[in-house]
PDB file of C-alpha atoms in Angstrom:
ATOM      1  CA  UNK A   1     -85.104 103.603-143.057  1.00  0.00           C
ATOM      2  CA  UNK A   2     -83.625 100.191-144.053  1.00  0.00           C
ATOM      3  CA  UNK A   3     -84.213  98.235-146.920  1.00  0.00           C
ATOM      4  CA  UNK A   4     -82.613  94.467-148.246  1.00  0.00           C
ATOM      5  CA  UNK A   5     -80.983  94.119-151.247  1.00  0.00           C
ATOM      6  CA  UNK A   6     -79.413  90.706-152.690  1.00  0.00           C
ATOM      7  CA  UNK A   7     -76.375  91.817-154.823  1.00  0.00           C
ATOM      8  CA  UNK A   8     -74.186  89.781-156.600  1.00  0.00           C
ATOM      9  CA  UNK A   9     -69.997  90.087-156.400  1.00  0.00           C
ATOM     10  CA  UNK A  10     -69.398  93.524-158.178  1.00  0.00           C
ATOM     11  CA  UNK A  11     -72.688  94.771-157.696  1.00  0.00           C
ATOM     12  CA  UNK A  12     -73.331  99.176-157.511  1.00  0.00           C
ATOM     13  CA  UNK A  13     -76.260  99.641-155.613  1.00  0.00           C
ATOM     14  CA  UNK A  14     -77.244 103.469-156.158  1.00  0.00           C
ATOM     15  CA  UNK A  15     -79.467 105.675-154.062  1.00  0.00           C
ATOM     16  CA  UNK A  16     -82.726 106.824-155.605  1.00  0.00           C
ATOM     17  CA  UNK A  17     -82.907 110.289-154.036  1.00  0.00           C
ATOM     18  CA  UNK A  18     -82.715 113.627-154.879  1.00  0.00           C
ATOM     19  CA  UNK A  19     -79.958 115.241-156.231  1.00  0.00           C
ATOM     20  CA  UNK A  20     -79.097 118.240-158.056  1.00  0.00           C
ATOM     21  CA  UNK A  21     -79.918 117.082-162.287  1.00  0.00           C
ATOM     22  CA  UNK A  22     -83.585 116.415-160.951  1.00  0.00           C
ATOM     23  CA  UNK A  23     -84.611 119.384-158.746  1.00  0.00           C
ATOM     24  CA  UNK A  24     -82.671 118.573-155.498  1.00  0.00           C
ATOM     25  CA  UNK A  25     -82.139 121.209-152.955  1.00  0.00           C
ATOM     26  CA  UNK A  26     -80.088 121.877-150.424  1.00  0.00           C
ATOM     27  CA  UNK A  27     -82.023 120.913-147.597  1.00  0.00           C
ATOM     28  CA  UNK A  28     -83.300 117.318-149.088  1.00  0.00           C
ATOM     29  CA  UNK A  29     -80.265 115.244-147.799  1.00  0.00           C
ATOM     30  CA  UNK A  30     -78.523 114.798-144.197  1.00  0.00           C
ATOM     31  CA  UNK A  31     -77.921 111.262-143.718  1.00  0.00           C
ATOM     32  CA  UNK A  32     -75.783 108.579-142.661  1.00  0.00           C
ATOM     33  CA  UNK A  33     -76.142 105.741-144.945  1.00  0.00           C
ATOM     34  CA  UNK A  34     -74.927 101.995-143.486  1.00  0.00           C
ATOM     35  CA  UNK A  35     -73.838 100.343-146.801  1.00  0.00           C
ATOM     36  CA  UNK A  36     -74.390  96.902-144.966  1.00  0.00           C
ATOM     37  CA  UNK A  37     -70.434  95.506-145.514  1.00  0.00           C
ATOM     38  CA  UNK A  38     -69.115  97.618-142.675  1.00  0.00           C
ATOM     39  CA  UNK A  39     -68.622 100.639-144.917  1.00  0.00           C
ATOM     40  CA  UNK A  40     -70.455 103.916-144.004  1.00  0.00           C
ATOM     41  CA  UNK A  41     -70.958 107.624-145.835  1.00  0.00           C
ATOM     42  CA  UNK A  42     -72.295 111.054-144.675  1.00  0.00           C
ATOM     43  CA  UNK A  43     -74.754 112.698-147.750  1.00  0.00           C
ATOM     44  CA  UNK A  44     -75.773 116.306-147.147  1.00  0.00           C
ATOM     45  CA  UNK A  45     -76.827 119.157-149.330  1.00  0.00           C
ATOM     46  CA  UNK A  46     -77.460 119.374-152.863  1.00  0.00           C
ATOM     47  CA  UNK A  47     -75.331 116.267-154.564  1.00  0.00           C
ATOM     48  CA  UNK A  48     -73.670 116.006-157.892  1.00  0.00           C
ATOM     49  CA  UNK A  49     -74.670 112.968-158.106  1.00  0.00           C
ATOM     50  CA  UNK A  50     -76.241 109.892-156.168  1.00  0.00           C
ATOM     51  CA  UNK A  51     -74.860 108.542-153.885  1.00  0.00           C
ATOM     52  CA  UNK A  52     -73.761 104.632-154.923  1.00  0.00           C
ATOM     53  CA  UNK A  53     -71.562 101.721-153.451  1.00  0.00           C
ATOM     54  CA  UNK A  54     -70.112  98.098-155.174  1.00  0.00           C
ATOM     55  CA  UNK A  55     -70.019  95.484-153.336  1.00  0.00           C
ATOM     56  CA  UNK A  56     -67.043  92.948-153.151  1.00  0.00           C
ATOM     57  CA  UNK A  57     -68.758  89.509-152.347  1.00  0.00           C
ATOM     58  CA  UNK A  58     -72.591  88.494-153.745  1.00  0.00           C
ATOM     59  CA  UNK A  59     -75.148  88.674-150.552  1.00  0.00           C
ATOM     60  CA  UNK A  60     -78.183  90.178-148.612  1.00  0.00           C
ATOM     61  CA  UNK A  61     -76.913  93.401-147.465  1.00  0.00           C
ATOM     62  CA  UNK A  62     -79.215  95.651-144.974  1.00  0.00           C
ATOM     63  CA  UNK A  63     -78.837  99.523-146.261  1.00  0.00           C
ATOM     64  CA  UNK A  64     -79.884 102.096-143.214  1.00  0.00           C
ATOM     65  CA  UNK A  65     -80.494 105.898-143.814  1.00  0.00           C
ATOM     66  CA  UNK A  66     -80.362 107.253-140.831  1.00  0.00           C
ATOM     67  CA  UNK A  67     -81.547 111.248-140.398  1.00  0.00           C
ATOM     68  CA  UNK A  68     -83.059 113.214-142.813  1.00  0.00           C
ATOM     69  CA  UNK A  69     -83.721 111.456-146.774  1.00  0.00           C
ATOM     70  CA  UNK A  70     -86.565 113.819-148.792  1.00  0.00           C
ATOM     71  CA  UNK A  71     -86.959 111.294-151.770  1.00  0.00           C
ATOM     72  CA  UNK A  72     -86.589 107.556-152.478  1.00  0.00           C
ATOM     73  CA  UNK A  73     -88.017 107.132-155.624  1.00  0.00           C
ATOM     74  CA  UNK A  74     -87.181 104.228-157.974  1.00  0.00           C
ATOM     75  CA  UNK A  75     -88.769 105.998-160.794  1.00  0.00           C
ATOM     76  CA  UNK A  76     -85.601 108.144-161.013  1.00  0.00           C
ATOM     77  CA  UNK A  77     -83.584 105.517-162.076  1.00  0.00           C
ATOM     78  CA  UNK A  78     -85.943 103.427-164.193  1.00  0.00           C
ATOM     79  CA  UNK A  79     -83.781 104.619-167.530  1.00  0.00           C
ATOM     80  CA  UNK A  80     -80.464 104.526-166.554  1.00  0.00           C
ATOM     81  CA  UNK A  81     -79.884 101.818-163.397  1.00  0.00           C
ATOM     82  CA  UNK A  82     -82.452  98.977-164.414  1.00  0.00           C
ATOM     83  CA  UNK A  83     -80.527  96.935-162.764  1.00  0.00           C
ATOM     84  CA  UNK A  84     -80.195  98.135-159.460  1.00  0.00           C
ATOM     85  CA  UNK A  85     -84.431  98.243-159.085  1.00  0.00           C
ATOM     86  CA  UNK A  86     -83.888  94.265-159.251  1.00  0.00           C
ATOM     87  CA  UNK A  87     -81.983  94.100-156.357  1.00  0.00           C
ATOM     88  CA  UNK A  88     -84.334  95.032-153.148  1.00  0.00           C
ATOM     89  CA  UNK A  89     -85.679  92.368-151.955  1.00  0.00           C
ATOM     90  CA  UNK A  90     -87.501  93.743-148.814  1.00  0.00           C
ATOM     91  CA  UNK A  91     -88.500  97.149-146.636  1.00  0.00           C
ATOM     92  CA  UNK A  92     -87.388  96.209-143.579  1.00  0.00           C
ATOM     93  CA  UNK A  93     -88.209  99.718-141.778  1.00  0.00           C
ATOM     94  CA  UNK A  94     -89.772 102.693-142.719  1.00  0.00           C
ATOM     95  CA  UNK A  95     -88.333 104.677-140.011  1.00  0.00           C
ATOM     96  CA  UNK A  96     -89.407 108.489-139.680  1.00  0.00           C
ATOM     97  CA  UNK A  97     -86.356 110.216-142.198  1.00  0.00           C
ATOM     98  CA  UNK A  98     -89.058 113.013-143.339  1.00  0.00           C
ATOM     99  CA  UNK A  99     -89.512 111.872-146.957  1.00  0.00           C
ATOM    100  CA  UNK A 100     -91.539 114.070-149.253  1.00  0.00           C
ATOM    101  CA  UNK A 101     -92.131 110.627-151.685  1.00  0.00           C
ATOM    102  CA  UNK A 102     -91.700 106.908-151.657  1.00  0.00           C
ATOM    103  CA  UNK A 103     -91.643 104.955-155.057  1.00  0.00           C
ATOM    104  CA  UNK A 104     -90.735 101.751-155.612  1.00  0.00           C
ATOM    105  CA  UNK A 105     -91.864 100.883-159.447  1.00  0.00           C
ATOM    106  CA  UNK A 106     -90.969  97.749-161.075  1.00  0.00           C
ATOM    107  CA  UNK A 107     -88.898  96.336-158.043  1.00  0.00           C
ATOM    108  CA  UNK A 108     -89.984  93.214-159.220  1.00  0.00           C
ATOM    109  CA  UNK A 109     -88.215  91.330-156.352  1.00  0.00           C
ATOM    110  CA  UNK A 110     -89.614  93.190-153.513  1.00  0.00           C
ATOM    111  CA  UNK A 111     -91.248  90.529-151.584  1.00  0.00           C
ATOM    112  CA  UNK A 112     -92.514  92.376-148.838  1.00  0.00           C
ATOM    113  CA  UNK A 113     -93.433  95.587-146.818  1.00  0.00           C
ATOM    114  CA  UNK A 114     -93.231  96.246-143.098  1.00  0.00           C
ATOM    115  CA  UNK A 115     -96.247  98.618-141.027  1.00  0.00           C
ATOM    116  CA  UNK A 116     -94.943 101.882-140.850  1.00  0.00           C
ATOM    117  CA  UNK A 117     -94.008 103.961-137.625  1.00  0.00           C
ATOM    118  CA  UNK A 118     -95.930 106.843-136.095  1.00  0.00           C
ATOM    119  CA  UNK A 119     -94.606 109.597-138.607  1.00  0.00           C
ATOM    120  CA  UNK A 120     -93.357 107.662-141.478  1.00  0.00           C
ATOM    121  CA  UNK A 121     -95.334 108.963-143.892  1.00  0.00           C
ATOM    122  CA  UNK A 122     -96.400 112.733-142.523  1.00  0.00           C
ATOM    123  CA  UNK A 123     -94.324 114.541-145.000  1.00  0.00           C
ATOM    124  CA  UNK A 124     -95.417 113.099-148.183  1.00  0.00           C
ATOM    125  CA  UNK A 125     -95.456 115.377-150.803  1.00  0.00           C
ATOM    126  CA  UNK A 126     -98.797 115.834-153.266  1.00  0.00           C
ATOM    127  CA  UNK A 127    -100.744 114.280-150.806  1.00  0.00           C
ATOM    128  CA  UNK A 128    -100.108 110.936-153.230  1.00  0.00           C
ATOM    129  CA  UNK A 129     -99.323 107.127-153.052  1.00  0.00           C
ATOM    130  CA  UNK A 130    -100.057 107.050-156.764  1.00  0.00           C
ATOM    131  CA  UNK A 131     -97.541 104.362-158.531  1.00  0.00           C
ATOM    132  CA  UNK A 132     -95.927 102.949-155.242  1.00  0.00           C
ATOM    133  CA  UNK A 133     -95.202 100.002-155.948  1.00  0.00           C
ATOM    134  CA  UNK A 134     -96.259  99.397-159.282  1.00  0.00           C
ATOM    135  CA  UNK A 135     -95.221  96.399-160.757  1.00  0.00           C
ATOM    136  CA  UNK A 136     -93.766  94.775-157.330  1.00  0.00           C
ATOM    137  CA  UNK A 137     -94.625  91.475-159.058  1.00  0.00           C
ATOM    138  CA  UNK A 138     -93.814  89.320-156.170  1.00  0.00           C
ATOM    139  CA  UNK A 139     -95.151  91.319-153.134  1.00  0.00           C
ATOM    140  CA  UNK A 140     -97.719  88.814-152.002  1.00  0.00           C
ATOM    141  CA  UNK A 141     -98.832  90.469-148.803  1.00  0.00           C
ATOM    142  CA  UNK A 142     -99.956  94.030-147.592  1.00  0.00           C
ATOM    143  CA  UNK A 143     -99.751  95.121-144.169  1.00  0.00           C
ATOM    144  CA  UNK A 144    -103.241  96.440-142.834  1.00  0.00           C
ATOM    145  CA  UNK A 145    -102.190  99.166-140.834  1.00  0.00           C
ATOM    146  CA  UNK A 146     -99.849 100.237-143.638  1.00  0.00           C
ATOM    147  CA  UNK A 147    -101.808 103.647-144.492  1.00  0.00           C
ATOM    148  CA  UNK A 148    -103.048 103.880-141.320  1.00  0.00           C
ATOM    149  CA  UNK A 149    -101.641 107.250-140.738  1.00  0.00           C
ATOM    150  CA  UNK A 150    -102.724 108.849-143.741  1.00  0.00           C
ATOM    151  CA  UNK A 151    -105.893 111.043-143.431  1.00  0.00           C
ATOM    152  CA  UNK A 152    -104.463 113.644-145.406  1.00  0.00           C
ATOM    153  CA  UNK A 153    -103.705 111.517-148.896  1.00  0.00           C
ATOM    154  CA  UNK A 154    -105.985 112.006-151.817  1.00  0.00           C
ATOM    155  CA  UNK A 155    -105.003 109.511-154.079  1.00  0.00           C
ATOM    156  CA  UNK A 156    -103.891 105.770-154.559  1.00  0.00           C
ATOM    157  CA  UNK A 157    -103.740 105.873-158.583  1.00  0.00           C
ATOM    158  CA  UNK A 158    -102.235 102.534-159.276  1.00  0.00           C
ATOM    159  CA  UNK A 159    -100.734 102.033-155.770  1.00  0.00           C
ATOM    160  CA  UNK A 160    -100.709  98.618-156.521  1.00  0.00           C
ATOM    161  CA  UNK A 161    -100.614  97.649-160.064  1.00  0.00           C
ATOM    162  CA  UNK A 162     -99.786  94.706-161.437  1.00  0.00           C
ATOM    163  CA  UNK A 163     -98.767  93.158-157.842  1.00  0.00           C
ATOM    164  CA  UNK A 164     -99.423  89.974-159.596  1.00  0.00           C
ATOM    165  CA  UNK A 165     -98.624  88.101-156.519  1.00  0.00           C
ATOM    166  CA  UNK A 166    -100.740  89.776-154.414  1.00  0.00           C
ATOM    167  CA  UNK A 167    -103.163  86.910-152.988  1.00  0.00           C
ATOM    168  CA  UNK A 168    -105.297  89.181-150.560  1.00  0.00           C
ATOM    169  CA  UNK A 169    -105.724  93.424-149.318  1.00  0.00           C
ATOM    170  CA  UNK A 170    -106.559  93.810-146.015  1.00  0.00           C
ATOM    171  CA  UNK A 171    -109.913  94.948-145.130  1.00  0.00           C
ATOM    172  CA  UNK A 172    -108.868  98.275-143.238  1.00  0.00           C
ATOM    173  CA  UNK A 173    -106.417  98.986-145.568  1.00  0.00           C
ATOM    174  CA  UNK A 174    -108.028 102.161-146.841  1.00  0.00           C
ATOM    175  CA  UNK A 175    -109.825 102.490-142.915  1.00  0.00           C
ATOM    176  CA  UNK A 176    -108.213 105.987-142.470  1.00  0.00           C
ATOM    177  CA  UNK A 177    -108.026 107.088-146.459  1.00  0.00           C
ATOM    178  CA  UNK A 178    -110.457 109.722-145.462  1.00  0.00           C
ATOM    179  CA  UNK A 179    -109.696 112.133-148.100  1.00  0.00           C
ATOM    180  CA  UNK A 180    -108.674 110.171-150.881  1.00  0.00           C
ATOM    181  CA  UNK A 181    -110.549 110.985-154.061  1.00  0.00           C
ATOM    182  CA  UNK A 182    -109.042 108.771-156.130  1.00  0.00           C
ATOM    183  CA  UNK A 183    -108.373 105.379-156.691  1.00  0.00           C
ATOM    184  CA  UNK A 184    -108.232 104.344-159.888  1.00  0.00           C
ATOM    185  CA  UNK A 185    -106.372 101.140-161.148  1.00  0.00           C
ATOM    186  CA  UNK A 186    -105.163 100.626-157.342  1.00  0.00           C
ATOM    187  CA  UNK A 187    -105.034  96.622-157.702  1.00  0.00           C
ATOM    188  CA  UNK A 188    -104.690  97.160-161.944  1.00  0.00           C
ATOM    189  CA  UNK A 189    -103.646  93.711-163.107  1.00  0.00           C
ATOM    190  CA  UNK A 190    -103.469  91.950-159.774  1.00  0.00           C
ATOM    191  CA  UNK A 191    -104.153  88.574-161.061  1.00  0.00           C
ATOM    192  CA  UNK A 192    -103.743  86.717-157.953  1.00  0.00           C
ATOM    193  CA  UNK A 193    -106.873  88.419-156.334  1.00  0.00           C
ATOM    194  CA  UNK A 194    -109.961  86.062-155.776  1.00  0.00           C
ATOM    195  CA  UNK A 195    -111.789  88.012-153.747  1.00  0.00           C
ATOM    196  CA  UNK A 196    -112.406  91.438-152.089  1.00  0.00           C
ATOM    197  CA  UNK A 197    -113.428  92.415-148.627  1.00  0.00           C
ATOM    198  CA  UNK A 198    -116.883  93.919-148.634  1.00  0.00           C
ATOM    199  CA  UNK A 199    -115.704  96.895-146.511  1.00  0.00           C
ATOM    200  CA  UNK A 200    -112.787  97.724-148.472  1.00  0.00           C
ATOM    201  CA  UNK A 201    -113.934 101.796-149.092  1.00  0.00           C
ATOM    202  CA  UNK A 202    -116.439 101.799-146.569  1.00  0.00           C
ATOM    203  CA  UNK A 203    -114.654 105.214-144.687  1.00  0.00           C
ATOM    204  CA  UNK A 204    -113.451 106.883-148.624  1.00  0.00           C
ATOM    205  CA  UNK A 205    -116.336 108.788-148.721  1.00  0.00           C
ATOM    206  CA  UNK A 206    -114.734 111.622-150.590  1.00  0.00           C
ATOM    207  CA  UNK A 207    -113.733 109.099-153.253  1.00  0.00           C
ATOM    208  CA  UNK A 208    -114.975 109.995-157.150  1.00  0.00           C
ATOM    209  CA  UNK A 209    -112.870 108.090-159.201  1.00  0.00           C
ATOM    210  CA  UNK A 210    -112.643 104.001-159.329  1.00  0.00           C
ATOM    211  CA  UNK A 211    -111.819 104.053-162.812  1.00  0.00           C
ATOM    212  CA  UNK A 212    -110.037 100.423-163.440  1.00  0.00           C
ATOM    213  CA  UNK A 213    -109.400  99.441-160.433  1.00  0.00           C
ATOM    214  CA  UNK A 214    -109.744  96.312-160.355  1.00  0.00           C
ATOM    215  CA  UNK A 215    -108.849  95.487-164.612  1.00  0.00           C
ATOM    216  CA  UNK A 216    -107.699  92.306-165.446  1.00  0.00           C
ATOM    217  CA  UNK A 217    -108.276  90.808-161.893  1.00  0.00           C
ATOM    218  CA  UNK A 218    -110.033  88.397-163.683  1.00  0.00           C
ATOM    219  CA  UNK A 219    -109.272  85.453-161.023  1.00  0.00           C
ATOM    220  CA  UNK A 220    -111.832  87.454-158.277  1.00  0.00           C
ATOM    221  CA  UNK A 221    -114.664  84.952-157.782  1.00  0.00           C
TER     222      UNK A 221
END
């Protein structure tokens, strides 16, 4: 799994996953993180704390998790590391590290997403995509084969709200959402839209709820 992050001189860059204050257990974590800067760290078992690093010079560093990562969920550290959900800039693999949950809330700099590997996402946990990237105000594209593994998932509540920069969703993005049931406010607030594909649901047959999905697109012509 690696990700970009632009960091200034000084910068602590901290982990969103599970440790022991917020449920962790001892089986969530055996990896290898690659801090980017030539510096490396084993995490296993149930932490203390999350793992972090500071960088000595301002740049785009690559961080790779490599083996087994249950949760990376910005959510976690909404309250007390603002900072560090500024700082990713870009997924640049999803890799196949067995996590139970991806969320990436208000990285507001997160300019884009890669398509996933076979078994990225065949552990996800609650059978939910609700909130992903929620506020990812300058993601501007969506890769169409991005849930294309995903028969199993019954929701996309607000996968994509207030992606203001989002300019287009792929026409078989939801192609293999066979089971989802809901989907409301999934493109809440994406004010760049300005128009929809006609097939967009066509295969969400199970699908009940479409509350707000689409409020305040109000550019869709």
């Amino acid at each position: 799994f690696i990700t970009l992050w632009s960091v200034d001189a000084n910068d602590t860059i901290v982990l969103p996953i599970a440790y022991k204050s917020i449920g962790g257990s001892e089986n969530d974590n055996n990896f290898t993180v690659d801090w980017g800067d030539g510096s490396q760290e084993k995490v296993e078992g149930l932490l203390d704390e999350r793992p972090s690093h500071t960088y000595s010079k301002a740049g785009e560093y690559s961080i790779t998790i490599s083996g087994v990562c249950k949760y990376f969920t910005f959510d976690t550290l909404y309250d007390s590391y603002p900072e560090v959900l500024k700082k990713l800039i870009k997924i640049v693999k999803w890799g196949e590290i067995n996590a139970k949950k991806y969320n990436f809330i208000v990285a507001t700099n997160l300019e884009s997403v890669p398509s996933p590997q076979t078994c990225s996402f065949k552990n996800i946990s609650d059978d939910s995509f609700d909130y992903m990237f929620s506020g990812c105000s300058k993601l501007e594209s969506i890769p169409s084969d991005l849930f294309k593994n995903i028969s199993d998932i019954s929701s996309f509540k607000y996968t994509f709200e207030n992606c203001t920069s989002l300019k287009a969703i792929p026409a078989d993005l939801f192609f293999n959402a066979t089971d989802a049931k809901s989907f409301k406010g999934v493109f809440y607030g994406c004010t760049s839209l300005k128009e929809l594909p006609s097939n967009l649901f066509l295969h969400t047959t199970k699908a009940t709820d479409f509350e707000s999905a689409f409020y305040n697109c109000y550019n869709i012509t």
